[in-house]
């Protein structure tokens, strides 16, 4: 069996698992579809390799060949994992929706390591993510026709699952959009809201008519647990602002989001001078009473209006 047939069959079996009304098969659905996606990625690397499948090897080393020239050979039996796939796709300029690629893996990981209810809903999301990645891999990277490759039954099931999940997600998001969020940052992060318990995106407001943030009670439509705003925002901000944060710190700057000194969640929005989850606000003119330097949220909260230096000095005088 070729790598490509293997990939296709794995996806077909996963989709079949999901379509069966059997909760024991939902994890296997996610595993099979995820494995199929990884195999499709490997197929792309195989096709990119000159003639020796070298890009599938996890490690390679220069070796002398029989003519005494330098050859690069794969070593060991391990083939590429998700991280290497990402690196190689980037090196060879193969585009892929990595956010969904990671989302699908994250759901699989969570399903394998937690016992929360609602696994069918989460499987639905993982397979919806996979659907977009599969389409991109087949159409753009491998130039294969998805309908012909996967067969009408599997392809239609993937389309229907994606539609169904999109509709559920839409219904949840509508309830969040009606809230007047206290920060711009929270409004911007809405598409990344996720349940802190099961990581499903199906987070909704219990009362869809409520418009005030302090009264917003969130619940997860996948596992049914209620979710506090702090942890939900902290997860969402990591997605929305994570990359910006890394760049800012690398350039010696301040990350857009930091720990709120009051509620301890990663929800303090530096630019807006307030926490997105609780009512902690840094006054615009917050300055050290001794040197007049501007204060960070932490200084302001922890040191009674002194900068950390003068707070340190003052503590010595006591
Ligand atoms: Zn949940
Ligand atoms: Zn806070
Ligand atoms: Zn000072």
Short mmCIF file of C-alpha atoms and ligand atoms in Angstrom, two decimals:
data_model
loop_
_atom_site.label_atom_id
_atom_site.label_comp_id
_atom_site.label_asym_id
_atom_site.label_seq_id
_atom_site.Cartn_x
_atom_site.Cartn_y
_atom_site.Cartn_z
CA UNK A 1 0.00 0.00 0.00
CA UNK A 2 1.36 3.42 -0.88
CA UNK A 3 1.63 6.31 1.52
CA UNK A 4 -1.07 8.13 -0.39
CA UNK A 5 -3.62 5.26 -0.24
CA UNK A 6 -2.79 4.87 3.39
CA UNK A 7 -3.58 8.54 4.02
CA UNK A 8 -6.85 8.37 2.10
CA UNK A 9 -8.02 5.20 3.88
CA UNK A 10 -7.18 6.59 7.27
CA UNK A 11 -9.34 9.67 6.58
CA UNK A 12 -12.18 7.53 5.20
CA UNK A 13 -12.17 5.27 8.24
CA UNK A 14 -12.11 8.28 10.59
CA UNK A 15 -15.06 9.89 8.83
CA UNK A 16 -16.92 6.58 9.02
CA UNK A 17 -16.17 6.41 12.76
CA UNK A 18 -17.68 9.84 13.24
CA UNK A 19 -20.80 9.08 11.22
CA UNK A 20 -21.61 6.05 13.36
CA UNK A 21 -23.86 6.96 16.25
CA UNK A 22 -21.48 5.31 18.68
CA UNK A 23 -19.72 7.37 21.33
CA UNK A 24 -17.00 4.76 21.69
CA UNK A 25 -15.83 5.60 18.18
CA UNK A 26 -15.44 9.37 18.42
CA UNK A 27 -11.86 9.31 19.70
CA UNK A 28 -10.94 6.85 17.00
CA UNK A 29 -12.55 9.20 14.46
CA UNK A 30 -10.26 12.02 15.56
CA UNK A 31 -7.18 9.78 15.68
CA UNK A 32 -7.78 8.36 12.21
CA UNK A 33 -8.51 11.68 10.55
CA UNK A 34 -5.52 13.28 12.26
CA UNK A 35 -3.26 10.40 11.22
CA UNK A 36 -4.58 10.75 7.66
CA UNK A 37 -3.70 14.44 7.60
CA UNK A 38 -0.15 13.72 8.79
CA UNK A 39 0.17 11.05 6.09
CA UNK A 40 -0.99 13.51 3.42
CA UNK A 41 1.71 15.90 4.61
CA UNK A 42 4.26 13.11 4.34
CA UNK A 43 3.04 12.34 0.83
CA UNK A 44 3.81 15.94 -0.09
CA UNK A 45 7.32 15.60 1.38
CA UNK A 46 7.77 12.33 -0.51
CA UNK A 47 6.82 14.02 -3.76
CA UNK A 48 9.22 16.86 -3.02
CA UNK A 49 12.12 14.45 -2.44
CA UNK A 50 14.39 13.87 -5.46
CA UNK A 51 13.93 10.08 -5.74
CA UNK A 52 14.84 8.67 -2.36
CA UNK A 53 12.06 9.89 -0.03
CA UNK A 54 14.79 11.69 1.91
CA UNK A 55 12.46 14.42 3.19
CA UNK A 56 10.53 11.79 5.13
CA UNK A 57 13.49 10.93 7.33
CA UNK A 58 13.58 12.60 10.70
CA UNK A 59 17.37 12.94 10.60
CA UNK A 60 19.88 12.86 7.82
CA UNK A 61 23.63 12.97 7.70
CA UNK A 62 26.31 13.44 5.07
CA UNK A 63 27.87 10.09 4.13
CA UNK A 64 30.43 9.04 1.52
CA UNK A 65 28.81 7.14 -1.39
CA UNK A 66 30.53 4.35 -3.38
CA UNK A 67 32.19 6.91 -5.65
CA UNK A 68 33.66 8.59 -2.61
CA UNK A 69 31.40 11.64 -3.07
CA UNK A 70 29.33 13.27 -0.39
CA UNK A 71 25.76 12.02 -0.22
CA UNK A 72 23.04 13.02 2.23
CA UNK A 73 21.36 9.94 3.65
CA UNK A 74 18.45 9.51 5.99
CA UNK A 75 19.50 7.86 9.25
CA UNK A 76 17.45 5.90 11.72
CA UNK A 77 14.00 4.48 11.27
CA UNK A 78 12.02 7.47 12.50
CA UNK A 79 10.01 9.50 10.04
CA UNK A 80 9.11 13.15 10.38
CA UNK A 81 6.75 14.27 13.14
CA UNK A 82 4.43 17.27 13.18
CA UNK A 83 7.16 19.77 14.11
CA UNK A 84 9.48 18.67 11.32
CA UNK A 85 6.59 18.65 8.85
CA UNK A 86 5.94 22.28 9.72
CA UNK A 87 9.59 23.25 9.35
CA UNK A 88 9.98 21.48 6.03
CA UNK A 89 6.75 22.85 4.59
CA UNK A 90 7.95 26.34 5.48
CA UNK A 91 11.42 25.75 4.00
CA UNK A 92 9.90 24.46 0.77
CA UNK A 93 7.21 27.17 0.68
CA UNK A 94 4.24 24.84 0.97
CA UNK A 95 1.37 26.85 2.49
CA UNK A 96 -0.89 25.25 5.09
CA UNK A 97 -3.43 26.50 7.63
CA UNK A 98 -1.25 25.79 10.68
CA UNK A 99 -3.77 27.23 13.10
CA UNK A 100 -6.26 24.52 12.15
CA UNK A 101 -3.51 21.92 11.88
CA UNK A 102 -2.57 22.68 15.51
CA UNK A 103 -6.20 23.04 16.60
CA UNK A 104 -6.97 19.53 15.44
CA UNK A 105 -3.91 18.10 17.23
CA UNK A 106 -4.79 20.04 20.37
CA UNK A 107 -8.31 18.56 20.46
CA UNK A 108 -6.92 15.06 19.94
CA UNK A 109 -4.44 15.59 22.75
CA UNK A 110 -7.19 16.86 25.05
CA UNK A 111 -9.54 14.03 24.22
CA UNK A 112 -6.83 11.50 24.92
CA UNK A 113 -5.90 13.05 28.25
CA UNK A 114 -9.17 14.15 29.76
CA UNK A 115 -12.48 12.62 30.55
CA UNK A 116 -14.81 15.45 29.81
CA UNK A 117 -18.19 14.91 28.31
CA UNK A 118 -19.13 16.18 24.89
CA UNK A 119 -16.51 14.30 22.96
CA UNK A 120 -18.75 14.13 19.89
CA UNK A 121 -18.89 17.92 19.72
CA UNK A 122 -15.14 18.15 20.08
CA UNK A 123 -14.60 15.47 17.45
CA UNK A 124 -16.85 17.47 15.17
CA UNK A 125 -14.61 20.51 15.63
CA UNK A 126 -11.41 18.52 15.09
CA UNK A 127 -12.78 16.99 11.89
CA UNK A 128 -14.04 20.40 10.72
CA UNK A 129 -10.50 21.76 11.21
CA UNK A 130 -9.11 18.71 9.45
CA UNK A 131 -11.49 19.19 6.54
CA UNK A 132 -9.99 22.58 5.66
CA UNK A 133 -6.46 21.26 6.03
CA UNK A 134 -7.26 18.18 3.91
CA UNK A 135 -8.80 20.31 1.17
CA UNK A 136 -5.77 22.58 1.09
CA UNK A 137 -3.36 19.64 1.04
CA UNK A 138 -5.18 17.81 -1.74
CA UNK A 139 -6.04 20.77 -3.95
CA UNK A 140 -3.02 23.05 -3.50
CA UNK A 141 -0.14 20.91 -2.31
CA UNK A 142 -0.84 17.60 -4.06
CA UNK A 143 -3.06 18.80 -6.91
CA UNK A 144 -5.51 15.97 -6.49
CA UNK A 145 -9.27 16.19 -6.80
CA UNK A 146 -10.74 15.70 -3.28
CA UNK A 147 -14.04 14.25 -4.48
CA UNK A 148 -12.31 11.69 -6.68
CA UNK A 149 -9.61 10.92 -4.12
CA UNK A 150 -11.77 10.47 -1.04
CA UNK A 151 -14.94 9.28 -2.73
CA UNK A 152 -18.34 10.96 -2.72
CA UNK A 153 -19.48 9.47 0.57
CA UNK A 154 -16.46 10.58 2.59
CA UNK A 155 -16.15 14.00 0.96
CA UNK A 156 -19.85 14.79 1.44
CA UNK A 157 -19.69 13.71 5.07
CA UNK A 158 -16.70 16.02 5.60
CA UNK A 159 -18.57 18.92 3.99
CA UNK A 160 -21.70 18.28 6.05
CA UNK A 161 -19.75 18.00 9.27
CA UNK A 162 -17.97 21.27 8.54
CA UNK A 163 -21.29 23.02 7.81
CA UNK A 164 -22.88 21.62 10.93
CA UNK A 165 -19.98 22.69 13.09
CA UNK A 166 -19.87 26.14 11.47
CA UNK A 167 -23.57 26.60 12.23
CA UNK A 168 -23.11 25.58 15.88
CA UNK A 169 -20.14 27.87 16.24
CA UNK A 170 -22.04 30.73 14.65
CA UNK A 171 -24.96 30.24 17.05
CA UNK A 172 -22.56 30.42 20.01
CA UNK A 173 -20.64 33.43 18.72
CA UNK A 174 -23.82 35.44 18.15
CA UNK A 175 -24.54 35.31 21.88
CA UNK A 176 -21.05 36.71 22.60
CA UNK A 177 -21.19 39.46 20.00
CA UNK A 178 -24.14 41.16 21.69
CA UNK A 179 -22.09 41.85 24.83
CA UNK A 180 -20.58 45.33 25.26
CA UNK A 181 -17.08 44.13 26.13
CA UNK A 182 -15.15 46.40 28.50
CA UNK A 183 -12.01 46.18 26.37
CA UNK A 184 -11.30 46.32 22.66
CA UNK A 185 -9.01 43.35 23.25
CA UNK A 186 -11.85 41.08 24.38
CA UNK A 187 -13.97 42.04 21.37
CA UNK A 188 -11.01 41.29 19.11
CA UNK A 189 -10.41 37.91 20.71
CA UNK A 190 -14.01 36.64 20.31
CA UNK A 191 -13.16 34.23 17.47
CA UNK A 192 -10.60 32.57 19.77
CA UNK A 193 -12.85 32.04 22.79
CA UNK A 194 -12.47 28.44 23.98
CA UNK A 195 -13.72 26.35 26.88
CA UNK A 196 -11.05 26.13 29.62
CA UNK A 197 -12.19 22.57 30.40
CA UNK A 198 -12.38 20.88 27.01
CA UNK A 199 -10.90 23.51 24.64
CA UNK A 200 -13.98 23.46 22.42
CA UNK A 201 -14.78 26.73 20.63
CA UNK A 202 -18.46 26.29 21.41
CA UNK A 203 -18.51 28.85 24.21
CA UNK A 204 -21.78 30.76 24.56
CA UNK A 205 -23.59 33.15 26.85
CA UNK A 206 -26.17 31.50 29.04
CA UNK A 207 -28.51 34.46 28.54
CA UNK A 208 -28.22 35.45 24.88
CA UNK A 209 -29.97 38.76 25.59
CA UNK A 210 -27.54 39.98 28.22
CA UNK A 211 -25.42 42.89 27.04
CA UNK A 212 -23.30 43.70 30.09
CA UNK A 213 -19.89 42.10 30.59
CA UNK A 214 -20.10 41.84 34.40
CA UNK A 215 -23.37 39.90 34.06
CA UNK A 216 -22.14 37.62 31.28
CA UNK A 217 -22.31 33.96 32.34
CA UNK A 218 -20.51 31.69 29.92
CA UNK A 219 -21.11 28.04 29.31
CA UNK A 220 -19.65 25.44 26.95
CA UNK A 221 -22.06 23.89 24.47
CA UNK A 222 -19.73 20.91 24.02
CA UNK A 223 -19.11 19.72 27.60
CA UNK A 224 -21.87 21.66 29.34
CA UNK A 225 -19.58 23.11 32.03
CA UNK A 226 -19.84 26.75 32.99
CA UNK A 227 -16.75 28.79 32.28
CA UNK A 228 -15.39 31.84 34.11
CA UNK A 229 -14.57 34.80 31.91
CA UNK A 230 -10.96 35.03 33.19
CA UNK A 231 -9.74 31.61 32.03
CA UNK A 232 -11.71 31.90 28.76
CA UNK A 233 -10.11 35.26 27.97
CA UNK A 234 -6.69 34.09 29.04
CA UNK A 235 -6.88 31.16 26.58
CA UNK A 236 -8.29 33.41 23.84
CA UNK A 237 -5.65 36.12 24.35
CA UNK A 238 -2.90 33.55 24.05
CA UNK A 239 -4.22 32.72 20.56
CA UNK A 240 -5.04 36.27 19.50
CA UNK A 241 -2.01 38.09 20.92
CA UNK A 242 0.50 35.26 21.46
CA UNK A 243 2.49 35.87 18.29
CA UNK A 244 2.51 39.65 18.84
CA UNK A 245 3.72 39.05 22.38
CA UNK A 246 6.63 36.89 21.27
CA UNK A 247 7.76 39.49 18.74
CA UNK A 248 7.43 42.33 21.25
CA UNK A 249 9.51 40.51 23.87
CA UNK A 250 12.14 39.53 21.29
CA UNK A 251 12.47 43.19 20.32
CA UNK A 252 12.88 44.15 23.97
CA UNK A 253 9.41 45.68 24.15
CA UNK A 254 6.39 45.12 26.30
CA UNK A 255 3.97 42.31 25.45
CA UNK A 256 0.38 43.48 24.70
CA UNK A 257 -1.06 41.30 27.49
CA UNK A 258 0.28 40.69 30.98
CA UNK A 259 -0.83 39.18 34.27
CA UNK A 260 -3.57 41.15 35.99
CA UNK A 261 -2.37 42.02 39.52
CA UNK A 262 -5.91 41.79 40.84
CA UNK A 263 -7.38 38.61 39.35
CA UNK A 264 -4.05 36.93 38.40
CA UNK A 265 -5.28 35.95 34.94
CA UNK A 266 -3.28 36.68 31.79
CA UNK A 267 -5.83 39.30 30.88
CA UNK A 268 -4.30 42.71 31.64
CA UNK A 269 -4.39 44.73 28.40
CA UNK A 270 -1.35 47.02 28.52
CA UNK A 271 -2.48 49.43 25.81
CA UNK A 272 -5.92 49.94 27.31
CA UNK A 273 -4.55 50.14 30.87
CA UNK A 274 -7.09 47.72 32.27
CA UNK A 275 -7.93 44.10 32.82
CA UNK A 276 -10.31 42.53 30.33
CA UNK A 277 -11.70 40.08 32.88
CA UNK A 278 -12.09 42.01 36.16
CA UNK A 279 -12.52 45.70 36.96
CA UNK A 280 -8.84 46.46 37.65
CA UNK A 281 -7.80 49.71 35.92
CA UNK A 282 -4.48 51.53 35.92
CA UNK A 283 -5.12 55.32 36.20
CA UNK A 284 -3.62 57.16 33.25
CA UNK A 285 -1.52 59.39 35.51
CA UNK A 286 -0.26 56.57 37.71
CA UNK A 287 3.25 57.67 38.71
CA UNK A 288 5.72 57.01 41.50
CA UNK A 289 5.09 59.44 44.38
CA UNK A 290 8.85 59.97 44.79
CA UNK A 291 10.45 60.00 41.32
CA UNK A 292 7.38 60.63 39.17
CA UNK A 293 8.14 57.77 36.78
CA UNK A 294 5.14 56.07 35.18
CA UNK A 295 4.02 52.89 36.92
CA UNK A 296 3.30 49.44 35.55
CA UNK A 297 0.08 47.75 36.59
CA UNK A 298 2.04 45.54 38.96
CA UNK A 299 3.92 48.44 40.62
CA UNK A 300 0.72 50.39 41.03
CA UNK A 301 -1.08 47.48 42.62
CA UNK A 302 1.72 45.98 44.69
CA UNK A 303 3.70 48.99 45.88
CA UNK A 304 1.12 51.56 46.89
CA UNK A 305 1.93 54.10 44.20
CA UNK A 306 5.71 53.73 44.23
CA UNK A 307 7.96 52.37 41.51
CA UNK A 308 9.64 49.08 42.39
CA UNK A 309 12.93 50.87 43.11
CA UNK A 310 11.44 53.35 45.56
CA UNK A 311 9.23 50.69 47.08
CA UNK A 312 12.43 48.75 47.77
CA UNK A 313 14.12 51.83 49.28
CA UNK A 314 11.07 52.57 51.41
CA UNK A 315 10.92 49.02 52.73
CA UNK A 316 14.55 49.34 53.90
CA UNK A 317 13.78 52.55 55.82
CA UNK A 318 11.14 50.84 57.91
ZN1 LIG B 1 -16.15 22.49 27.30
ZN1 LIG B 2 -8.11 41.17 36.33
ZN1 LIG B 3 10.22 55.97 41.96
#
